[in-house]
XYZ file of N, CA and C in Angstrom:
861
model
N 12.647 -10.204 -25.822
C 12.579 -10.657 -24.219
C 11.922 -9.582 -23.342
N 10.993 -10.040 -22.507
C 10.241 -9.185 -21.656
C 11.396 -8.743 -20.718
N 11.376 -7.175 -20.410
C 12.313 -6.586 -19.181
C 11.714 -6.423 -17.642
N 12.660 -6.296 -16.578
C 11.868 -6.349 -15.602
C 10.762 -5.303 -15.298
N 10.633 -4.499 -16.619
C 10.039 -2.993 -16.587
C 8.564 -3.297 -17.121
N 8.620 -4.460 -17.584
C 7.582 -4.694 -18.506
C 6.414 -5.142 -17.654
N 4.870 -4.545 -18.300
C 4.104 -5.101 -17.060
C 2.755 -5.680 -17.882
N 1.954 -6.383 -17.137
C 0.512 -6.797 -18.153
C -0.590 -5.923 -17.105
N -1.300 -5.419 -18.429
C -2.547 -4.662 -17.849
C -3.800 -5.661 -18.081
N -4.528 -5.661 -17.096
C -5.929 -6.281 -17.423
C -7.037 -5.271 -16.825
N -7.682 -5.187 -18.069
C -8.594 -3.772 -18.116
C -10.239 -4.844 -17.802
N -10.754 -4.325 -16.529
C -11.720 -4.817 -16.153
C -13.194 -3.925 -16.447
N -14.066 -4.373 -17.152
C -14.979 -3.514 -17.292
C -15.944 -3.641 -16.087
N -16.702 -2.861 -15.113
C -17.381 -2.877 -14.195
C -18.426 -1.958 -13.855
N -19.266 -2.129 -13.334
C -20.403 -1.185 -12.733
C -19.565 -0.487 -11.838
N -19.808 0.897 -11.746
C -19.309 1.550 -10.488
C -19.084 0.484 -8.584
N -20.039 0.184 -8.873
C -20.181 -0.371 -7.026
C -19.340 -1.751 -6.902
N -18.718 -2.270 -8.345
C -18.168 -3.504 -7.936
C -16.594 -3.306 -8.315
N -16.003 -1.814 -8.697
C -14.951 -1.839 -8.702
C -14.077 -1.873 -7.494
N -14.368 -1.355 -6.336
C -14.196 -1.547 -4.893
C -13.728 -3.023 -4.482
N -15.104 -3.868 -4.627
C -14.824 -5.286 -4.218
C -13.663 -5.932 -5.357
N -13.634 -5.555 -6.631
C -12.976 -6.535 -7.388
C -11.771 -5.860 -7.322
N -10.986 -4.622 -7.200
C -9.867 -4.262 -6.709
C -9.073 -5.056 -5.462
N -9.973 -5.145 -4.476
C -9.555 -5.865 -3.143
C -9.646 -7.322 -3.464
N -10.226 -7.903 -4.455
C -9.751 -9.416 -4.877
C -8.623 -9.614 -5.509
N -8.338 -8.523 -6.516
C -6.890 -8.661 -7.214
C -6.027 -8.203 -5.999
N -6.180 -7.531 -5.440
C -4.989 -7.195 -4.353
C -4.706 -8.551 -3.580
N -5.632 -9.196 -3.367
C -5.586 -10.529 -2.819
C -4.870 -11.835 -3.353
N -4.625 -11.525 -4.593
C -4.042 -12.073 -5.563
C -2.608 -11.423 -5.889
N -2.103 -10.667 -4.840
C -1.091 -10.215 -5.363
C -0.718 -8.881 -6.129
N -1.688 -8.488 -6.541
C -1.537 -7.020 -7.281
C -1.688 -6.213 -6.735
N -0.574 -5.337 -6.893
C -0.484 -3.528 -6.205
C -0.942 -2.925 -7.086
N -0.894 -2.427 -8.167
C -0.721 -1.220 -8.796
C -2.313 -1.026 -9.702
N -3.112 0.076 -9.591
C -4.303 -0.193 -10.139
C -4.311 1.396 -10.735
N -5.586 1.490 -11.379
C -6.151 2.614 -11.957
C -7.750 2.419 -12.186
N -8.236 3.550 -11.735
C -10.183 3.554 -11.597
C -10.399 4.610 -12.387
N -11.226 4.111 -13.237
C -11.729 5.100 -14.009
C -13.271 4.728 -13.885
N -14.307 5.695 -14.396
C -15.700 5.590 -14.358
C -16.400 3.881 -15.003
N -16.422 2.857 -14.777
C -16.729 1.654 -15.002
C -15.548 0.593 -15.767
N -14.347 1.380 -15.287
C -13.025 0.539 -15.319
C -12.417 0.580 -14.688
N -11.518 -0.619 -14.165
C -10.270 -0.668 -13.540
C -9.184 -1.357 -13.950
N -8.198 -0.917 -13.807
C -7.255 -1.453 -14.595
C -6.001 -1.668 -13.408
N -5.514 -3.173 -13.840
C -4.427 -3.668 -12.854
C -3.678 -4.074 -13.565
N -2.413 -3.965 -12.763
C -1.012 -3.995 -13.380
C -0.027 -4.588 -12.880
N 0.397 -5.874 -13.047
C 1.324 -6.715 -12.647
C 2.438 -7.154 -13.436
N 3.908 -6.924 -13.117
C 4.881 -7.354 -13.928
C 4.843 -8.539 -14.545
N 5.466 -8.342 -15.754
C 5.549 -9.438 -16.703
C 6.025 -10.224 -16.213
N 7.290 -10.444 -15.453
C 7.969 -11.823 -14.931
C 7.200 -12.403 -13.932
N 6.128 -11.653 -13.096
C 5.010 -12.467 -12.718
C 3.809 -12.976 -13.254
N 3.581 -13.217 -14.225
C 2.583 -13.614 -15.130
C 2.751 -14.879 -16.001
N 1.785 -15.508 -15.658
C 1.925 -17.218 -16.277
C 0.250 -17.291 -16.506
N -0.042 -18.441 -17.487
C -0.915 -19.284 -17.160
C -1.740 -19.588 -15.983
N -1.021 -20.023 -15.347
C -1.552 -20.385 -14.212
C -1.875 -19.324 -12.864
N -1.458 -18.194 -13.117
C -1.514 -16.920 -12.233
C -3.003 -16.575 -13.036
N -3.440 -16.330 -14.231
C -4.220 -16.078 -14.800
C -5.621 -16.898 -14.504
N -5.281 -18.123 -14.536
C -6.435 -19.072 -13.748
C -6.568 -18.881 -12.692
N -5.693 -18.661 -11.786
C -5.844 -17.885 -10.230
C -6.709 -17.010 -9.938
N -6.729 -16.089 -10.704
C -7.202 -14.770 -10.780
C -8.764 -15.142 -11.378
N -8.715 -15.471 -12.348
C -10.526 -15.870 -12.618
C -11.079 -16.496 -12.102
N -10.381 -17.705 -11.108
C -11.323 -18.176 -10.423
C -11.729 -17.610 -9.061
N -10.739 -16.339 -8.718
C -11.188 -15.851 -7.579
C -12.258 -14.993 -8.276
N -12.235 -14.380 -9.317
C -13.399 -13.251 -9.357
C -14.533 -14.070 -9.640
N -14.942 -15.301 -10.235
C -15.814 -16.309 -10.751
C -16.236 -16.554 -9.576
N -15.547 -17.061 -8.626
C -16.093 -17.459 -7.268
C -16.702 -16.476 -6.485
N -16.434 -15.350 -6.499
C -16.765 -14.299 -5.651
C -18.304 -13.122 -6.895
N -18.086 -13.529 -7.798
C -19.171 -12.444 -8.590
C -19.977 -13.709 -9.321
N -19.650 -14.807 -9.340
C -20.477 -15.492 -10.030
C -20.322 -15.950 -11.607
N -19.250 -14.887 -12.112
C -19.106 -14.901 -13.092
C -17.645 -14.223 -13.639
N -16.932 -14.114 -14.414
C -15.687 -13.580 -14.383
C -16.428 -12.085 -15.275
N -15.957 -10.842 -14.947
C -15.924 -9.840 -15.686
C -15.618 -9.693 -16.920
N -16.247 -8.754 -17.775
C -15.082 -8.673 -19.137
C -13.784 -7.928 -19.030
N -13.027 -8.160 -19.655
C -11.581 -7.931 -19.474
C -10.982 -7.861 -20.606
N -9.959 -6.975 -20.736
C -9.040 -7.381 -21.857
C -7.631 -7.790 -21.170
N -6.765 -8.248 -22.084
C -5.564 -8.430 -21.282
C -4.417 -7.931 -22.477
N -3.317 -7.097 -21.880
C -2.425 -6.427 -22.927
C -0.830 -6.209 -22.284
N -0.144 -6.721 -23.465
C 1.148 -6.699 -22.786
C 2.112 -5.218 -22.823
N 2.426 -4.676 -21.696
C 2.924 -3.563 -21.838
C 4.225 -3.529 -21.937
N 5.229 -2.577 -22.828
C 6.395 -2.597 -22.520
C 6.527 -1.387 -22.071
N 7.956 -1.554 -21.628
C 8.765 -0.551 -20.616
C 8.431 0.968 -21.319
N 8.061 1.817 -20.445
C 7.369 3.056 -20.639
C 7.485 3.921 -19.668
N 7.014 5.341 -19.892
C 7.017 6.347 -18.966
C 6.051 6.651 -18.334
N 6.297 5.531 -17.262
C 4.769 5.558 -16.264
C 4.481 6.650 -15.704
N 5.918 7.519 -15.111
C 5.272 8.747 -14.768
C 4.173 9.983 -15.413
N 4.328 9.801 -17.078
C 3.546 10.575 -17.384
C 1.837 10.006 -17.389
N 2.028 8.412 -17.425
C 0.931 8.105 -16.989
C 0.055 8.640 -16.095
N 1.040 8.683 -14.733
C 0.258 8.894 -13.644
C -0.100 10.374 -13.964
N 0.463 11.316 -14.353
C 0.507 12.440 -14.248
C -0.710 13.170 -14.532
N -1.254 12.206 -15.780
C -2.514 13.018 -16.199
C -3.685 12.259 -15.488
N -3.847 12.214 -13.973
C -4.942 11.358 -13.525
C -4.567 11.970 -12.130
N -3.566 12.306 -11.295
C -3.455 12.826 -10.081
C -3.801 14.072 -9.685
N -4.643 14.414 -8.746
C -4.848 15.771 -8.567
C -4.466 15.935 -6.936
N -4.149 17.091 -6.179
C -3.872 17.037 -4.859
C -4.941 16.372 -3.784
N -4.599 15.670 -2.998
C -5.712 14.612 -2.370
C -5.247 15.306 -0.620
N -6.677 15.682 -0.330
C -6.294 16.331 1.034
C -7.003 15.276 2.252
N -5.773 14.856 3.283
C -6.043 13.836 4.070
C -6.728 14.062 4.919
N -6.716 15.619 5.448
C -7.311 15.772 6.795
C -6.781 17.268 6.669
N -7.384 18.157 7.498
C -7.026 19.392 7.596
C -5.552 19.839 8.350
N -5.090 18.436 8.285
C -3.579 18.210 8.874
C -2.623 17.907 7.833
N -3.286 17.040 6.814
C -2.242 16.805 6.033
C -2.899 17.086 4.322
N -1.855 17.262 3.338
C -2.260 17.404 2.093
C -1.097 16.508 1.242
N -1.315 15.433 0.247
C -0.594 14.884 -0.701
C -0.803 15.568 -2.032
N 0.288 15.681 -2.577
C 0.338 16.750 -3.906
C 1.282 16.025 -4.963
N 0.876 16.116 -6.176
C 2.237 15.878 -6.977
C 3.290 16.787 -7.034
N 4.539 16.323 -7.110
C 5.808 17.036 -7.342
C 5.382 18.300 -8.746
N 5.831 19.486 -8.039
C 5.852 20.718 -8.798
C 4.608 20.647 -9.633
N 3.910 20.776 -8.976
C 2.337 21.058 -9.174
C 1.954 22.013 -8.436
N 1.479 23.086 -8.584
C 0.676 24.033 -7.953
C -0.194 23.778 -7.045
N -0.080 24.237 -5.397
C -1.208 23.766 -4.269
C -1.381 24.988 -3.132
N -2.133 24.913 -2.994
C -2.338 26.119 -1.663
C -3.036 25.340 -0.656
N -2.136 24.710 0.161
C -2.495 24.150 1.654
C -3.343 24.770 2.394
N -4.035 24.618 3.497
C -4.635 25.295 4.582
C -3.442 25.987 5.626
N -3.697 26.749 6.438
C -2.950 27.316 7.347
C -2.389 25.982 7.826
N -1.026 25.887 8.705
C -0.721 24.626 9.307
C -0.723 23.495 8.716
N -0.918 23.292 7.479
C -1.145 21.888 6.510
C -0.234 21.890 6.250
N 0.490 20.222 6.670
C 1.378 19.440 6.470
C 1.340 19.368 4.853
N 2.624 19.405 3.870
C 2.267 18.989 2.578
C 3.506 17.795 2.313
N 2.482 16.709 1.625
C 3.964 15.702 1.384
C 3.761 15.410 -0.314
N 4.971 15.949 -1.089
C 4.861 16.119 -2.578
C 5.428 14.272 -2.656
N 4.293 13.974 -3.876
C 4.676 12.690 -4.042
C 5.067 12.564 -5.903
N 5.706 11.784 -6.563
C 5.789 11.729 -7.938
C 5.948 10.022 -7.788
N 4.948 9.541 -8.179
C 4.489 7.820 -7.578
C 4.652 6.936 -8.803
N 5.419 7.297 -9.883
C 5.923 5.837 -10.950
C 4.884 5.439 -11.107
N 5.010 3.977 -10.787
C 4.052 2.754 -10.808
C 3.890 2.424 -9.188
N 4.492 3.276 -8.105
C 4.433 2.408 -6.496
C 3.062 3.032 -6.295
N 2.791 1.763 -5.480
C 1.335 2.216 -4.866
C 1.504 3.018 -3.627
N 0.940 4.196 -3.167
C 0.682 4.788 -1.992
C 0.724 6.190 -2.530
N -0.316 6.889 -3.487
C -0.278 7.975 -3.771
C -1.056 8.753 -2.769
N -2.055 8.370 -2.208
C -2.769 8.650 -1.095
C -4.663 9.043 -1.975
N -4.399 8.456 -3.118
C -4.906 8.285 -4.210
C -6.206 6.975 -3.719
N -5.500 6.505 -3.449
C -6.505 4.816 -2.840
C -6.832 5.005 -1.492
N -8.180 4.685 -0.975
C -8.518 4.695 0.549
C -7.790 3.935 1.534
N -6.796 2.778 1.042
C -6.005 2.139 2.017
C -4.989 2.932 2.697
N -4.231 3.895 1.761
C -3.572 4.818 1.828
C -3.983 5.920 2.930
N -5.087 6.336 2.415
C -5.876 7.710 3.436
C -5.909 7.186 4.795
N -6.523 5.809 4.926
C -6.652 5.457 6.488
C -5.282 5.307 7.186
N -4.212 4.767 6.323
C -3.596 4.648 7.357
C -2.362 6.106 7.594
N -2.494 7.051 6.622
C -2.220 8.202 7.264
C -3.149 8.769 8.299
N -4.537 8.766 7.922
C -5.531 9.218 9.184
C -5.314 8.574 10.154
N -4.848 7.417 10.391
C -4.333 6.566 11.720
C -3.156 7.079 12.617
N -1.816 7.342 11.226
C -0.848 7.774 11.529
C -0.849 8.860 12.485
N -1.823 10.094 11.916
C -1.961 11.131 12.406
C -2.218 11.432 14.000
N -3.168 10.151 14.543
C -3.537 10.284 15.758
C -2.660 9.337 16.654
N -1.312 8.998 16.152
C -0.655 8.195 16.833
C 0.594 9.042 17.220
N 0.984 9.024 18.627
C 2.289 9.768 18.957
C 3.570 9.097 18.616
N 3.761 9.731 17.718
C 5.169 8.840 16.689
C 6.640 9.339 17.038
N 6.788 10.736 18.162
C 7.893 11.088 18.957
C 8.564 9.330 19.481
N 9.943 9.716 19.352
C 11.117 8.740 19.557
C 10.499 7.178 19.329
N 9.653 6.686 18.194
C 9.460 5.828 18.030
C 10.409 5.099 16.918
N 10.920 3.661 16.682
C 11.652 3.486 15.641
C 10.332 2.557 14.459
N 10.504 2.924 13.576
C 9.345 2.980 12.857
C 9.661 1.770 11.268
N 9.121 0.649 11.102
C 9.351 -0.221 10.007
C 7.986 -0.357 9.218
N 7.859 0.235 7.707
C 7.545 0.179 6.692
C 7.147 -1.152 5.825
N 6.605 -1.482 5.864
C 6.433 -2.976 5.189
C 5.808 -2.782 3.876
N 6.201 -2.489 2.718
C 5.532 -2.530 1.345
C 5.691 -1.113 1.120
N 6.505 -0.031 1.398
C 6.608 1.596 1.477
C 5.927 1.709 0.132
N 5.932 1.281 -1.246
C 5.540 2.200 -2.076
C 6.108 3.022 -2.770
N 5.515 4.302 -2.566
C 5.945 5.804 -2.917
C 6.702 6.327 -1.570
N 6.787 5.642 -0.366
C 7.103 6.090 1.076
C 6.679 7.090 1.349
N 5.167 7.285 1.052
C 4.155 8.037 1.521
C 4.186 8.047 2.989
N 4.170 6.837 3.719
C 3.631 6.529 5.302
C 4.993 7.057 5.776
N 6.024 6.720 5.399
C 7.403 6.735 6.162
C 7.766 8.512 6.095
N 7.553 9.236 5.032
C 7.453 10.460 5.042
C 6.761 11.222 5.966
N 5.301 10.764 5.991
C 4.550 11.611 6.797
C 4.917 11.094 8.269
N 5.123 10.067 8.874
C 5.796 9.706 9.986
C 6.942 10.944 10.028
N 7.927 11.186 9.450
C 8.853 12.215 9.831
C 8.035 13.540 9.518
N 7.597 13.646 8.680
C 6.929 15.204 8.978
C 5.911 15.481 9.917
N 5.571 14.570 10.590
C 4.413 14.747 11.637
C 5.215 14.422 13.239
N 6.113 14.467 13.007
C 7.008 14.321 14.421
C 8.105 13.438 14.727
N 8.319 12.084 14.059
C 8.957 11.367 14.323
C 10.117 11.471 14.320
N 11.108 11.516 14.869
C 12.419 11.502 15.031
C 13.730 10.529 15.475
N 12.951 9.366 14.723
C 14.044 8.123 15.330
C 14.464 7.319 13.543
N 14.998 6.748 13.262
C 15.514 6.158 12.179
C 14.320 5.421 11.805
N 13.788 4.949 10.543
C 12.776 4.636 10.314
C 13.287 3.620 8.844
N 13.191 2.514 8.796
C 12.816 1.318 7.966
C 11.892 0.994 6.985
N 12.117 1.269 5.877
C 10.998 1.551 4.270
C 11.311 0.142 3.582
N 10.762 -0.623 3.587
C 11.197 -2.014 2.756
C 10.109 -2.113 1.688
N 10.567 -2.603 0.405
C 9.209 -2.827 -0.529
C 10.231 -4.082 -1.345
N 9.522 -5.008 -1.896
C 10.340 -5.790 -3.020
C 10.172 -5.566 -4.366
N 10.018 -4.512 -4.703
C 9.351 -4.370 -6.161
C 10.863 -2.980 -6.055
N 11.892 -2.942 -7.407
C 13.003 -2.168 -7.417
C 12.384 -0.703 -7.855
N 11.161 -0.653 -8.804
C 10.956 0.534 -8.649
C 10.291 1.294 -7.745
N 9.605 0.449 -6.895
C 9.271 1.188 -5.470
C 10.172 1.401 -4.848
N 11.130 0.996 -4.635
C 12.422 1.248 -3.771
C 13.273 2.611 -4.579
N 13.490 2.448 -5.758
C 13.778 4.109 -6.405
C 13.078 4.868 -6.169
N 11.402 4.525 -5.897
C 10.657 5.833 -5.925
C 10.592 6.114 -4.618
N 10.561 5.591 -3.663
C 10.974 5.764 -2.317
C 11.970 6.817 -2.163
N 12.846 6.180 -2.663
C 14.081 7.127 -2.088
C 13.982 8.508 -2.773
N 13.751 8.705 -4.057
C 13.334 9.769 -4.569
C 12.577 10.789 -4.003
N 11.282 10.023 -3.480
C 10.306 10.717 -2.793
C 10.917 11.645 -1.273
N 11.960 10.560 -0.587
C 12.149 11.109 0.483
C 13.165 12.060 0.603
N 13.922 11.887 -0.647
C 14.999 13.316 -0.719
C 14.244 14.398 -1.295
N 13.494 14.298 -2.103
C 12.342 15.628 -2.377
C 11.796 16.244 -1.359
N 11.201 15.445 -0.024
C 10.484 16.101 1.112
C 11.357 16.095 2.187
N 12.685 16.215 1.659
C 14.124 16.603 3.137
C 13.812 15.422 4.041
N 13.048 14.629 4.065
C 12.861 13.610 5.432
C 13.966 12.664 5.676
N 14.945 12.953 6.599
C 16.303 12.488 6.628
C 15.959 11.191 7.375
N 16.681 10.490 7.605
C 16.997 9.175 8.292
C 16.353 8.277 8.326
N 15.437 8.362 6.765
C 14.558 7.181 6.374
C 15.610 5.793 5.224
N 15.756 4.808 5.645
C 16.920 4.088 4.998
C 15.754 2.977 4.209
N 15.555 3.213 3.085
C 14.755 1.874 1.689
C 15.691 0.861 1.627
N 15.164 -0.102 1.659
C 15.675 -1.352 1.182
C 14.806 -2.148 0.260
N 14.964 -3.148 -0.434
C 14.735 -4.087 -1.286
C 14.764 -5.444 -0.586
N 13.875 -5.286 0.421
C 13.218 -6.657 1.343
C 12.131 -7.419 0.395
N 11.957 -8.619 0.867
C 10.495 -9.381 0.228
C 9.825 -9.360 1.698
N 8.563 -9.024 2.200
C 8.388 -9.055 3.803
C 8.329 -10.702 4.034
N 8.317 -11.308 3.238
C 7.809 -12.848 3.262
C 9.148 -13.753 3.485
N 10.004 -13.424 2.584
C 11.484 -14.227 2.759
C 12.550 -13.553 3.242
N 12.477 -12.423 3.524
C 13.213 -11.521 4.556
C 13.513 -11.242 5.869
N 12.358 -11.646 6.197
C 11.949 -11.171 7.799
C 13.072 -11.039 8.790
N 14.342 -12.076 8.652
C 15.095 -12.285 9.392
C 16.049 -11.114 9.358
N 16.383 -10.946 8.091
C 17.208 -9.892 7.963
C 16.552 -8.371 8.253
N 14.916 -8.375 8.273
C 14.170 -6.775 8.168
C 14.293 -6.819 10.055
N 14.197 -7.691 10.621
C 14.219 -7.701 12.214
C 15.257 -7.465 12.664
N 16.703 -7.668 12.156
C 17.738 -7.491 12.942
C 17.568 -6.378 13.954
N 17.004 -5.296 13.684
C 16.649 -4.290 14.540
C 15.049 -4.084 15.348
N 15.005 -3.345 16.300
C 13.701 -3.401 16.932
C 13.164 -2.320 16.587
N 11.975 -2.562 16.548
C 10.603 -1.418 16.397
C 9.532 -1.476 17.533
N 9.338 0.169 17.371
C 8.056 0.390 18.195
C 6.702 0.559 17.447
N 7.090 0.471 16.219
C 6.058 0.537 15.275
C 5.708 0.039 13.931
N 4.853 -0.837 13.595
C 5.070 -1.740 12.471
C 4.114 -1.223 11.445
N 4.481 -0.743 10.076
C 2.934 -0.090 9.199
C 2.819 -1.523 8.118
N 1.800 -1.609 7.694
C 1.760 -2.649 6.794
C 0.573 -2.674 6.013
N 0.674 -1.644 4.849
C -0.404 -1.090 4.135
C -0.396 -2.218 2.437
N -0.694 -3.656 2.848
C -0.446 -5.046 1.774
C -1.838 -5.398 1.229
N -1.521 -6.651 1.780
C -2.904 -7.003 1.511
C -3.648 -8.486 2.359
N -4.643 -8.767 2.309
C -4.915 -9.935 3.187
C -4.521 -11.158 3.269
N -4.219 -11.628 2.299
C -3.361 -13.168 1.938
C -1.856 -12.901 2.723
N -1.339 -11.485 2.267
C 0.722 -11.165 2.868
C 0.378 -11.507 4.292
N -0.540 -10.392 4.828
C -0.509 -10.197 6.263
C -1.011 -11.423 6.883
N -2.035 -12.586 6.545
C -2.213 -13.713 6.837
C -0.954 -14.475 7.172
N -0.139 -14.489 6.223
C 1.108 -14.781 6.323
C 2.210 -14.863 7.150
N 2.345 -13.174 7.243
C 3.388 -12.651 7.923
C 3.406 -12.268 8.995
N 1.854 -11.963 9.533
C 1.611 -11.384 11.025
C 2.165 -12.282 12.006
N 2.015 -13.885 11.791
C 2.209 -14.366 12.877
C 4.230 -14.562 13.366
N 4.806 -14.444 12.148
C 5.889 -14.252 11.912
C 6.244 -12.908 12.983
N 5.764 -11.659 12.367
C 6.073 -10.402 13.080
C 5.912 -10.626 14.639
N 4.485 -11.231 14.970
C 4.406 -11.075 16.589
C 5.435 -11.918 17.234
N 6.152 -12.864 16.327
C 6.786 -13.899 16.896
C 8.414 -12.973 17.430
N 8.505 -12.140 16.313
C 9.724 -11.293 16.187
C 9.655 -10.176 16.699
N 9.093 -9.514 16.901
C 8.652 -8.186 17.526
C 7.412 -8.322 18.781
N 7.376 -9.485 19.746
C 6.358 -9.450 21.042
C 5.569 -8.287 21.435
N 6.280 -6.910 21.367
C 5.588 -6.364 22.207
C 5.150 -4.473 21.184
N 5.462 -5.115 19.787
C 5.522 -3.854 18.851
C 3.800 -3.998 18.752
N 3.248 -2.802 18.391
C 1.933 -2.166 17.902
C 2.347 -2.452 16.480
N 0.816 -3.053 15.470
C 0.966 -3.002 13.991
C -0.116 -1.867 13.472
N 0.017 -1.381 12.880
C -0.821 -0.435 11.953
C -1.161 -0.898 10.290
N -2.672 -1.820 10.193
C -2.630 -2.858 9.040
C -3.570 -1.775 8.192
N -3.276 -1.978 6.975
C -4.543 -2.052 5.949
C -4.501 -2.546 4.352
N -4.870 -2.363 3.654
C -5.597 -3.450 2.381
C -6.016 -4.489 2.400
N -6.994 -4.233 3.372
C -7.971 -5.147 3.950
C -9.664 -4.697 3.886
N -9.974 -5.227 3.119
C -11.503 -5.158 3.038
C -12.876 -5.235 4.202
N -13.618 -4.399 4.275
C -14.678 -4.519 5.199
C -15.135 -6.068 5.488
N -15.302 -6.568 4.342
C -15.792 -7.973 4.412
C -15.074 -9.172 4.902
N -13.918 -8.629 5.340
C -12.793 -9.325 6.246
C -12.560 -9.455 7.580
N -13.190 -8.323 7.597
C -13.215 -7.501 8.983
C -13.256 -8.893 10.444
N -13.913 -9.861 10.062
C -14.204 -11.017 11.210
C -12.883 -11.603 10.905
N -12.169 -12.199 9.691
C -11.294 -13.084 9.576
C -9.959 -12.165 10.634
N -10.182 -11.091 10.136
C -8.840 -10.267 11.104
C -9.165 -10.150 12.230
N -10.269 -10.069 12.746
C -10.527 -10.071 14.427
C -10.031 -11.568 14.512
N -10.442 -12.166 14.113
C -9.919 -13.531 14.674
C -8.413 -14.256 14.827
N -7.654 -13.439 13.755
C -6.153 -13.833 13.583
C -5.720 -12.753 14.943
N -6.088 -11.385 14.981
C -5.791 -10.931 16.016
C -6.030 -11.242 17.406
N -7.235 -12.228 17.257
C -7.115 -12.258 18.639
C -6.442 -13.882 18.942
N -6.196 -14.533 17.756
C -5.453 -15.961 17.942
C -3.889 -15.472 18.440
N -3.437 -14.259 17.275
C -2.097 -14.026 18.372
C -2.015 -12.709 19.413
N -2.903 -12.829 20.085
C -2.974 -11.735 21.235
C -2.683 -10.450 20.911
N -3.028 -10.128 20.193
C -3.477 -8.501 19.840
C -5.002 -8.002 20.343
N -4.586 -6.937 21.144
C -5.913 -6.429 20.994
C -6.112 -4.950 19.828
N -7.452 -4.641 19.524
C -7.710 -3.597 18.526
C -7.833 -2.320 19.299
N -7.234 -1.538 19.012
C -6.898 0.268 19.432
C -7.797 0.569 18.807
N -7.943 0.703 17.444
C -9.051 1.526 16.865
C -8.708 1.322 15.260
N -10.221 1.040 14.514
C -10.352 0.723 13.239
C -10.873 2.215 12.580
N -10.435 2.288 11.638
C -10.987 3.290 10.387
C -12.085 2.259 9.360
N -12.942 3.208 8.876
C -13.375 2.756 7.450
C -13.386 4.037 6.358
N -13.314 3.345 4.968
C -13.467 4.536 4.046
C -14.004 3.396 2.793
N -15.067 3.134 2.104
C -15.685 2.920 1.117
C -15.693 1.152 1.423
N -14.704 0.524 0.596
C -15.080 -0.769 1.137
C -13.437 -1.312 1.399
N -13.146 -0.436 2.621
C -11.972 -0.508 3.227
C -11.819 -0.492 4.556
N -11.038 -1.077 5.093
C -10.709 -0.889 6.581
C -9.129 -0.615 7.004
N -8.639 0.287 8.043
C -7.243 0.193 8.528
C -7.215 -0.096 10.139
N -6.560 -1.251 10.434
C -6.773 -1.241 11.836
C -5.465 -1.032 12.770
N -5.499 -0.306 13.822
C -4.278 -0.045 15.005
C -4.332 -1.644 15.837
N -3.658 -2.090 16.264
C -3.171 -3.333 16.988
C -2.256 -3.284 17.741
N -2.293 -4.024 19.019
C -1.153 -3.799 20.098
C -1.384 -5.118 20.835
N 0.021 -5.572 21.074
C 0.110 -6.694 21.895
C -0.915 -6.585 23.237
N -1.352 -7.566 23.570
C -2.169 -7.616 24.884
C -1.678 -7.594 26.146
N -0.554 -8.512 25.979
C 0.388 -8.612 27.400
C 1.402 -7.325 27.412
């Protein structure tokens, strides 16, 4: 019997230039966990989320974009020590002269004045290893965080919430995720980084919006994917009419879609950053 921690691994063989576009398409199908190697993209999703219908949806999406389905293998992976898997690949990641992400208990030499965040990622999204996380962190660096109540949707490792606390935020932060491993991992990382007053709750961004918005926020972070943003941003605007949003998990090819969505919801774009095939957008209500 599959446990809640069993995973399906999809291993795609791809030329390097197609790895990021493929990752973006799979993110749009709700897959959040990836590992990149030369000419290989590994995608992981919980066994409980896998079905023949899910497989067909993914194959149709890839075929529609690439003209054919890239070669791939599918493997069921029983509960295992994911930490060991990740430890073999993670290296210190310099976000900027101001911010460094390192794996817990590994040697590192920060630059003078550089803030260090130690992350032990398990299988959670948000190590700094992916461009979407780096883009969010660079945007956060440029925001005045003091006295802001922050909501972090899809917190993953908790790295964005921790960064906000270490970069000057002094108000309560709510971090939510719909994955039990992510919630557990975020709590561990928050404790390890001595980042106080961050509450991590297992909420689904689509199903639990009423509970999430029992509080008011001054900044909302959402490093998720296009499909979820498309579904929840109208509700977010309705529930937090005056609150800026910082978004990522969006490919540069979808920028026109994002601009139309923000315009329709009466947000104005404050800043957009780009890296590889990805973008991050900070937007605020127009009125």
